[in-house]
Tab-separated table of C-alpha atoms in Angstrom:
chain	number	residue	atom	x	y	z
A	1	MET	CA	79.513	9.685	-16.141
A	2	SER	CA	80.037	9.554	-12.379
A	3	THR	CA	77.106	8.700	-10.134
A	4	PRO	CA	75.623	11.759	-8.402
A	5	ASP	CA	75.826	11.936	-4.617
A	6	SER	CA	72.766	14.016	-3.843
A	7	PHE	CA	72.014	11.802	-0.842
A	8	LEU	CA	75.242	12.782	0.924
A	9	HIS	CA	75.398	16.129	-0.835
A	10	GLY	CA	79.158	16.445	-1.121
A	11	LEU	CA	80.278	14.749	2.090
A	12	PRO	CA	83.994	13.792	1.631
A	13	GLY	CA	85.580	10.476	2.517
A	14	PRO	CA	84.697	6.794	2.051
A	15	ARG	CA	83.202	6.097	5.476
A	16	PRO	CA	80.379	8.607	6.098
A	17	ILE	CA	78.636	6.456	8.711
A	18	ILE	CA	81.743	6.375	10.946
A	19	ILE	CA	82.182	10.121	10.496
A	20	GLY	CA	78.520	10.655	11.269
A	21	LEU	CA	78.592	8.620	14.485
A	22	PHE	CA	81.683	10.481	15.658
A	23	CYS	CA	80.042	13.855	14.985
A	24	ALA	CA	76.828	12.801	16.692
A	25	PHE	CA	78.436	11.916	20.008
A	26	VAL	CA	81.399	14.274	20.147
A	27	LEU	CA	80.687	17.513	18.341
A	28	THR	CA	78.133	20.320	18.406
A	29	LYS	CA	74.647	20.805	17.008
A	30	ALA	CA	76.271	21.295	13.590
A	31	GLY	CA	78.044	17.991	14.100
A	32	ARG	CA	74.793	16.239	14.876
A	33	LYS	CA	73.338	17.666	11.686
A	34	LEU	CA	76.317	16.314	9.768
A	35	ALA	CA	75.798	12.982	11.492
A	36	ALA	CA	72.153	12.819	10.465
A	37	HIS	CA	73.082	13.737	6.917
A	38	ALA	CA	75.813	11.107	6.735
A	39	ILE	CA	73.984	8.254	8.446
A	40	LEU	CA	70.552	8.658	6.860
A	41	GLY	CA	72.056	9.413	3.461
A	42	SER	CA	74.180	6.281	3.634
A	43	VAL	CA	71.272	4.120	4.773
A	44	ARG	CA	69.112	5.323	1.893
A	45	LYS	CA	71.911	4.667	-0.568
A	46	MET	CA	72.355	1.147	0.789
A	47	LEU	CA	68.657	0.445	0.277
A	48	LEU	CA	69.165	1.134	-3.425
A	49	ARG	CA	71.240	-2.032	-3.572
A	50	LEU	CA	68.116	-4.125	-3.063
A	51	PRO	CA	66.859	-5.757	-6.273
A	52	LEU	CA	64.438	-3.521	-8.148
A	53	ARG	CA	61.626	-6.045	-7.806
A	54	VAL	CA	62.049	-6.031	-4.020
A	55	ARG	CA	61.973	-2.233	-3.927
A	56	CYS	CA	58.813	-2.210	-6.045
A	57	ALA	CA	57.215	-4.744	-3.705
A	58	ILE	CA	58.006	-2.533	-0.704
A	59	VAL	CA	56.320	0.482	-2.313
A	60	SER	CA	53.379	-1.654	-3.453
A	61	ARG	CA	52.836	-2.785	0.116
A	62	LEU	CA	52.835	0.835	1.276
A	63	PHE	CA	49.794	1.588	-0.899
A	64	THR	CA	47.822	-1.262	0.677
A	65	LEU	CA	48.127	0.149	4.200
A	66	PRO	CA	45.368	2.255	5.803
A	67	ILE	CA	45.790	5.852	4.653
A	68	HIS	CA	46.886	7.235	8.014
A	69	ILE	CA	49.560	4.551	8.354
A	70	GLY	CA	50.665	4.891	4.726
A	71	ARG	CA	51.099	8.632	5.192
A	72	LYS	CA	53.188	8.151	8.303
A	73	VAL	CA	55.423	5.503	6.734
A	74	MET	CA	55.950	7.476	3.522
A	75	GLY	CA	56.543	10.665	5.465
A	76	GLU	CA	59.186	9.072	7.680
A	77	THR	CA	60.998	7.310	4.841
A	78	THR	CA	61.104	10.244	2.424
A	79	LYS	CA	61.368	13.283	4.702
A	80	PRO	CA	64.364	15.605	4.317
A	81	PHE	CA	67.379	15.082	6.575
A	82	GLY	CA	70.540	16.856	7.663
A	83	TYR	CA	71.649	19.729	5.481
A	84	GLN	CA	68.668	19.357	3.168
A	85	TRP	CA	66.591	21.372	5.657
A	86	GLU	CA	68.795	24.408	5.018
A	87	SER	CA	67.418	24.560	1.456
A	88	ILE	CA	63.721	24.452	2.419
A	89	VAL	CA	61.321	27.196	3.437
A	90	LYS	CA	57.561	26.953	3.898
A	91	ALA	CA	55.475	29.294	1.727
A	92	ASN	CA	52.323	29.695	3.805
A	93	LYS	CA	49.637	27.188	2.761
A	94	PHE	CA	50.780	26.827	-0.835
A	95	GLY	CA	53.862	24.620	-0.480
A	96	HIS	CA	57.628	24.965	-0.090
A	97	TRP	CA	60.467	26.759	-1.807
A	98	ILE	CA	63.574	24.662	-2.461
A	99	ILE	CA	66.546	27.025	-2.815
A	100	PRO	CA	70.120	26.174	-1.753
A	101	ASN	CA	70.918	27.779	1.639
A	102	VAL	CA	67.620	29.664	1.710
A	103	GLN	CA	67.507	29.638	5.516
A	104	ALA	CA	70.866	31.385	5.799
A	105	GLN	CA	69.845	33.907	3.118
A	106	GLY	CA	66.782	35.102	5.021
A	107	GLY	CA	64.062	32.484	4.661
A	108	LEU	CA	60.705	33.128	3.020
A	109	LYS	CA	61.008	36.916	2.951
A	110	TRP	CA	64.269	36.678	0.991
A	111	ALA	CA	62.940	33.923	-1.277
A	112	GLU	CA	59.920	35.993	-2.282
A	113	LYS	CA	61.862	39.247	-2.624
A	114	THR	CA	64.461	37.700	-4.935
A	115	VAL	CA	62.161	35.434	-6.931
A	116	GLY	CA	62.803	37.523	-10.047
A	117	ASP	CA	66.487	36.548	-9.932
A	118	ALA	CA	65.645	32.971	-10.915
A	119	ASP	CA	65.903	31.996	-14.577
A	120	LEU	CA	63.655	28.970	-14.102
A	121	ILE	CA	61.114	27.858	-11.516
A	122	LEU	CA	60.059	24.227	-11.475
A	123	PHE	CA	56.481	24.152	-10.183
A	124	TYR	CA	56.266	20.595	-8.852
A	125	ILE	CA	53.139	18.608	-7.909
A	126	HIS	CA	53.831	15.406	-5.981
A	127	GLY	CA	52.103	12.073	-6.455
A	128	GLY	CA	50.652	9.572	-4.001
A	129	ALA	CA	47.338	8.311	-5.421
A	130	PHE	CA	45.563	11.484	-4.195
A	131	THR	CA	45.784	10.064	-0.651
A	132	ILE	CA	49.401	10.152	0.583
A	133	GLY	CA	52.667	11.956	-0.129
A	134	ASP	CA	53.833	15.518	0.466
A	135	SER	CA	55.713	18.333	-1.185
A	136	LEU	CA	59.142	17.401	0.267
A	137	MET	CA	59.258	13.721	-0.682
A	138	TYR	CA	61.730	14.086	-3.573
A	139	MET	CA	64.480	16.247	-2.072
A	140	PRO	CA	67.421	14.424	-3.739
A	141	SER	CA	65.831	15.040	-7.148
A	142	TYR	CA	64.958	18.670	-6.387
A	143	LEU	CA	68.505	19.478	-5.260
A	144	TYR	CA	70.076	17.603	-8.164
A	145	PHE	CA	67.803	19.507	-10.570
A	146	ILE	CA	68.947	22.871	-9.208
A	147	GLU	CA	72.626	21.909	-9.033
A	148	GLN	CA	72.823	20.512	-12.558
A	149	LEU	CA	71.044	23.465	-14.140
A	150	ALA	CA	73.606	25.786	-12.540
A	151	LYS	CA	76.626	23.597	-13.239
A	152	VAL	CA	75.864	22.372	-16.754
A	153	HIS	CA	73.540	25.010	-18.199
A	154	ASN	CA	74.428	28.154	-16.215
A	155	ILE	CA	70.766	28.557	-15.279
A	156	LYS	CA	69.678	29.775	-11.845
A	157	ALA	CA	66.777	27.534	-10.884
A	158	ARG	CA	64.442	27.184	-7.944
A	159	VAL	CA	61.814	24.581	-7.162
A	160	PHE	CA	58.390	25.372	-5.767
A	161	THR	CA	56.698	22.235	-4.454
A	162	VAL	CA	52.925	22.348	-4.116
A	163	GLU	CA	50.826	21.220	-1.165
A	164	TYR	CA	47.265	20.233	-2.074
A	165	GLY	CA	44.343	18.605	-0.311
A	166	LEU	CA	44.325	14.809	-0.118
A	167	VAL	CA	41.515	12.252	0.146
A	168	PRO	CA	39.663	11.791	2.484
A	169	GLU	CA	40.051	15.373	3.755
A	170	ALA	CA	39.639	16.779	0.231
A	171	HIS	CA	38.052	15.448	-2.954
A	172	TRP	CA	37.827	16.438	-6.604
A	173	PRO	CA	37.986	19.184	-7.751
A	174	GLN	CA	39.730	20.725	-4.725
A	175	PRO	CA	43.224	19.289	-5.421
A	176	ARG	CA	43.302	20.903	-8.871
A	177	GLN	CA	41.925	24.127	-7.429
A	178	ASP	CA	44.667	24.085	-4.789
A	179	VAL	CA	47.271	23.753	-7.550
A	180	GLU	CA	45.769	26.754	-9.350
A	181	GLU	CA	45.901	28.787	-6.153
A	182	ALA	CA	49.566	27.888	-5.706
A	183	TYR	CA	50.282	28.959	-9.297
A	184	SER	CA	48.327	32.165	-8.656
A	185	TYR	CA	50.622	32.813	-5.687
A	186	LEU	CA	53.593	32.795	-8.072
A	187	ILE	CA	51.993	34.772	-10.876
A	188	ARG	CA	49.745	37.244	-9.070
A	189	ASP	CA	51.292	37.623	-5.628
A	190	LEU	CA	54.969	37.465	-6.623
A	191	ASN	CA	54.670	38.685	-10.244
A	192	VAL	CA	56.691	35.756	-11.583
A	193	ASN	CA	57.071	35.752	-15.368
A	194	PRO	CA	55.189	32.633	-16.605
A	195	ALA	CA	57.858	32.188	-19.280
A	196	LYS	CA	60.167	31.148	-16.427
A	197	VAL	CA	57.809	28.492	-15.041
A	198	ILE	CA	57.723	24.816	-15.945
A	199	PHE	CA	55.032	22.617	-14.437
A	200	ALA	CA	55.898	19.038	-13.448
A	201	GLY	CA	54.161	16.271	-11.557
A	202	ASP	CA	54.280	12.525	-11.052
A	203	SER	CA	51.463	9.967	-10.931
A	204	ALA	CA	48.479	11.733	-9.290
A	205	GLY	CA	50.577	14.891	-9.545
A	206	GLY	CA	50.930	14.193	-13.269
A	207	ASN	CA	47.148	14.017	-13.426
A	208	LEU	CA	46.933	17.397	-11.695
A	209	THR	CA	49.598	18.855	-13.977
A	210	ALA	CA	47.542	17.883	-17.020
A	211	THR	CA	44.170	18.956	-15.608
A	212	THR	CA	45.557	22.300	-14.418
A	213	LEU	CA	47.057	23.022	-17.839
A	214	LEU	CA	43.701	22.168	-19.457
A	215	SER	CA	41.930	24.484	-17.004
A	216	ILE	CA	44.368	27.320	-17.756
A	217	ARG	CA	43.908	26.758	-21.495
A	218	ASP	CA	40.111	26.888	-21.093
A	219	GLN	CA	40.327	30.073	-19.035
A	220	LEU	CA	42.482	31.736	-21.677
A	221	ARG	CA	40.097	30.716	-24.445
A	222	SER	CA	37.033	32.000	-22.637
A	223	GLY	CA	38.641	35.194	-21.395
A	224	SER	CA	37.328	34.495	-17.911
A	225	VAL	CA	37.691	31.860	-15.232
A	226	VAL	CA	35.987	28.553	-16.037
A	227	SER	CA	33.235	27.359	-13.730
A	228	LEU	CA	35.318	24.714	-11.932
A	229	SER	CA	38.033	27.166	-10.951
A	230	SER	CA	38.133	28.586	-7.437
A	231	ILE	CA	39.904	31.788	-8.563
A	232	ALA	CA	37.381	34.415	-9.639
A	233	ARG	CA	39.842	36.650	-11.487
A	234	LEU	CA	41.337	37.042	-14.935
A	235	PRO	CA	42.800	33.915	-16.506
A	236	LEU	CA	46.139	32.583	-15.371
A	237	PRO	CA	48.808	32.523	-18.089
A	238	MET	CA	50.140	29.342	-19.669
A	239	PRO	CA	53.571	28.348	-18.288
A	240	ARG	CA	56.576	27.741	-20.543
A	241	GLY	CA	56.192	23.968	-20.433
A	242	GLY	CA	55.020	20.931	-18.520
A	243	ILE	CA	56.411	17.525	-17.564
A	244	LEU	CA	54.106	14.555	-17.012
A	245	ILE	CA	55.969	11.871	-15.054
A	246	SER	CA	54.121	8.542	-15.215
A	247	PRO	CA	50.825	10.456	-15.129
A	248	TRP	CA	47.689	8.779	-13.808
A	249	CYS	CA	45.641	9.880	-16.773
A	250	ASP	CA	42.623	7.521	-16.572
A	251	LEU	CA	40.902	6.724	-13.271
A	252	GLU	CA	39.346	3.649	-14.826
A	253	SER	CA	42.046	0.976	-14.910
A	254	SER	CA	40.984	-0.860	-18.046
A	255	SER	CA	44.115	-0.933	-20.214
A	256	PRO	CA	45.997	-4.222	-20.883
A	257	THR	CA	49.171	-3.255	-18.993
A	258	TYR	CA	47.238	-3.404	-15.711
A	259	VAL	CA	47.467	-7.155	-16.304
A	260	SER	CA	50.803	-7.584	-18.113
A	261	ASN	CA	52.774	-5.237	-15.830
A	262	TYR	CA	51.040	-5.910	-12.521
A	263	ILE	CA	53.888	-8.010	-11.110
A	264	THR	CA	56.664	-5.716	-12.355
A	265	ASP	CA	55.356	-2.351	-11.130
A	266	CYS	CA	55.172	-0.732	-7.696
A	267	LEU	CA	51.463	0.123	-7.956
A	268	PRO	CA	49.000	-2.522	-6.690
A	269	ILE	CA	46.217	-1.393	-9.054
A	270	THR	CA	44.109	-4.179	-10.508
A	271	VAL	CA	42.403	-4.152	-13.886
A	272	ASN	CA	38.801	-3.021	-14.414
A	273	LYS	CA	38.574	-0.912	-11.284
A	274	ARG	CA	37.033	2.554	-11.104
A	275	HIS	CA	38.690	4.859	-8.612
A	276	THR	CA	35.610	6.777	-7.569
A	277	PHE	CA	37.069	7.437	-4.102
A	278	TYR	CA	38.240	10.746	-5.632
A	279	HIS	CA	34.603	11.912	-6.005
A	280	PRO	CA	33.094	13.734	-2.995
A	281	ASN	CA	29.785	11.867	-3.276
A	282	ALA	CA	30.796	8.607	-4.920
A	283	ALA	CA	28.376	6.377	-3.011
A	284	ASN	CA	25.366	8.232	-4.414
A	285	LEU	CA	26.379	8.305	-8.090
A	286	SER	CA	24.225	6.448	-10.582
A	287	LYS	CA	25.940	4.303	-13.202
A	288	ALA	CA	25.335	6.995	-15.835
A	289	GLU	CA	26.694	9.729	-13.559
A	290	GLU	CA	29.726	7.631	-12.755
A	291	ASP	CA	30.367	7.012	-16.453
A	292	GLU	CA	30.178	10.726	-17.184
A	293	TRP	CA	32.387	11.687	-14.249
A	294	ILE	CA	35.147	9.139	-14.863
A	295	ARG	CA	35.543	10.402	-18.446
A	296	ASN	CA	35.565	14.070	-17.501
A	297	PRO	CA	38.957	15.479	-18.636
A	298	ASP	CA	39.196	17.257	-15.271
A	299	VAL	CA	39.207	13.797	-13.676
A	300	SER	CA	40.809	11.571	-16.316
A	301	PRO	CA	42.963	13.823	-18.546
A	302	LEU	CA	43.290	11.018	-21.094
A	303	TYR	CA	39.948	12.288	-22.451
A	304	GLY	CA	41.029	15.924	-22.852
A	305	ASN	CA	41.639	17.954	-25.993
A	306	TYR	CA	45.097	19.508	-25.712
A	307	GLU	CA	45.043	22.061	-28.507
A	308	GLY	CA	46.663	25.260	-27.222
A	309	VAL	CA	48.538	23.618	-24.341
A	310	CYS	CA	52.234	24.442	-23.796
A	311	PRO	CA	55.060	22.064	-24.879
A	312	LEU	CA	55.189	18.873	-22.832
A	313	MET	CA	57.595	16.122	-21.904
A	314	VAL	CA	56.065	12.758	-20.958
A	315	THR	CA	58.096	10.135	-19.108
A	316	PHE	CA	57.123	6.583	-18.161
A	317	GLY	CA	58.503	3.094	-17.672
A	318	GLY	CA	57.919	-0.059	-19.649
A	319	LEU	CA	57.249	-2.011	-16.457
A	320	GLU	CA	54.434	0.165	-15.117
A	321	VAL	CA	50.708	-0.516	-15.124
A	322	PHE	CA	50.016	2.934	-16.614
A	323	GLN	CA	52.148	2.215	-19.696
A	324	HIS	CA	49.377	1.617	-22.233
A	325	GLU	CA	47.205	4.583	-21.230
A	326	ILE	CA	50.237	6.885	-21.160
A	327	GLU	CA	51.153	5.775	-24.685
A	328	THR	CA	47.544	6.489	-25.691
A	329	LEU	CA	47.801	9.945	-24.114
A	330	ILE	CA	51.008	10.640	-26.077
A	331	GLN	CA	49.228	9.754	-29.319
A	332	LYS	CA	46.420	12.144	-28.375
A	333	LEU	CA	48.887	14.944	-27.605
A	334	GLN	CA	50.552	14.472	-30.976
A	335	LYS	CA	47.180	14.430	-32.750
A	336	ASP	CA	46.175	17.643	-30.980
A	337	GLY	CA	49.316	19.401	-32.223
A	338	VAL	CA	51.155	19.619	-28.906
A	339	ASP	CA	54.953	19.882	-29.033
A	340	VAL	CA	55.665	16.707	-27.044
A	341	ASP	CA	58.885	14.868	-26.195
A	342	VAL	CA	58.871	11.354	-24.775
A	343	LEU	CA	61.342	9.722	-22.401
A	344	SER	CA	60.824	6.067	-21.495
A	345	ARG	CA	62.803	3.031	-20.425
A	346	PRO	CA	61.615	-0.551	-20.992
A	347	ASP	CA	63.384	-1.751	-17.820
A	348	SER	CA	61.844	0.759	-15.394
A	349	PRO	CA	58.667	0.990	-13.304
A	350	HIS	CA	56.474	3.883	-12.221
A	351	ILE	CA	58.108	7.328	-11.566
A	352	TRP	CA	61.658	5.992	-12.011
A	353	ILE	CA	62.931	9.389	-13.169
A	354	ILE	CA	61.998	11.331	-10.014
A	355	GLU	CA	62.351	8.653	-7.305
A	356	PRO	CA	65.800	6.984	-7.166
A	357	PHE	CA	64.386	4.134	-5.068
A	358	LEU	CA	62.345	3.049	-8.100
A	359	ALA	CA	65.051	3.422	-10.747
A	360	PRO	CA	67.062	0.350	-11.777
A	361	ASN	CA	70.111	2.097	-10.301
A	362	LEU	CA	71.428	5.585	-9.521
A	363	LYS	CA	73.110	5.889	-12.914
A	364	VAL	CA	69.781	5.332	-14.701
A	365	TRP	CA	68.079	7.858	-12.428
A	366	ALA	CA	70.787	10.472	-13.094
A	367	GLU	CA	70.675	9.895	-16.853
A	368	GLY	CA	66.909	10.387	-16.847
A	369	MET	CA	67.134	13.467	-14.655
A	370	ASN	CA	69.817	14.948	-16.907
A	371	LYS	CA	67.607	14.531	-19.966
A	372	MET	CA	64.695	16.165	-18.161
A	373	ILE	CA	66.963	18.984	-16.986
A	374	THR	CA	68.258	19.567	-20.516
A	375	TRP	CA	64.676	19.692	-21.802
A	376	CYS	CA	63.841	22.356	-19.213
A	377	ALA	CA	66.929	24.394	-20.122
A	378	GLU	CA	66.016	24.275	-23.809
A	379	ARG	CA	62.428	25.386	-23.090
A	380	ILE	CA	63.555	28.357	-21.005
A	381	ARG	CA	66.041	29.520	-23.638
A	382	GLN	CA	63.580	29.414	-26.527
């Protein structure tokens, strides 16, 4: 299998940096866009040649920075570039649509008007420890997802990437409520068929994927909106499926892989730490209140009951600190009767399937993406 070139997105020739520099200084605005695409794409590809342990150490360092600096660094290093912007349109406060050439087609108005033409909509919730990250941080994966579904499976796909409140500006349960509002935008405002929607999220976004699916399941069971929901209307429908990518499923880091995998992963999370920063009033919680909160399935989905939840795929790496709790979650899903598929690699760290920078190499990333894409195609065609 050839290595995908989603970074350069089809640029011909062996020397894209030289081409890019020429276009930047000689040609038009379109040439400068080509230059940005060629130069930045090539630089990002070259960074993938660093040893995996070095790349993990770089990301680990990012999470130790003050939040405002971490956001800026992550934003600058993962933001879209060049032609990628032509496939992005902002959808009010809810997030972004990723559709090839959407700007030339007519922007948001066209995207919303033609939403029924899509066979599949990936509803994606980004990670970032509830503090950093944004909805456009995985553009190579989003574009590859859309391209491969069309090319290999003859499925017209779009990606909707969710924006949600981050700590310290927002605390639990607002991020999950924001995700529900974004899903409501698809279902209620645009009348999207839920059978065309697949949820997905990584890390903190995997947490929100799981907690949102549990909230939807509870709403459907009760026949009305559950108390934690911000949407005072009839229940939202269950989507066709969900993908949990290295989900942060327990906010109490007590499992053994926080020790055994600490030096191999990209997350600088130490063992026996409670991440109460996610609570809006953490400083005033008693020990008993903290115990109850940390084990609330709306906070730590490891403690949820998943009966009645849609089919799921769970992906993780054998080098990540979340490994043990994710394996425990998979056992719980199976016990609760969920149709669950598992994709893991013993040689990979956190979120390797969605972030090429954290995969052992581009071939491994593409193989993982292709398996995830095939799973989505099979769900939609059932």
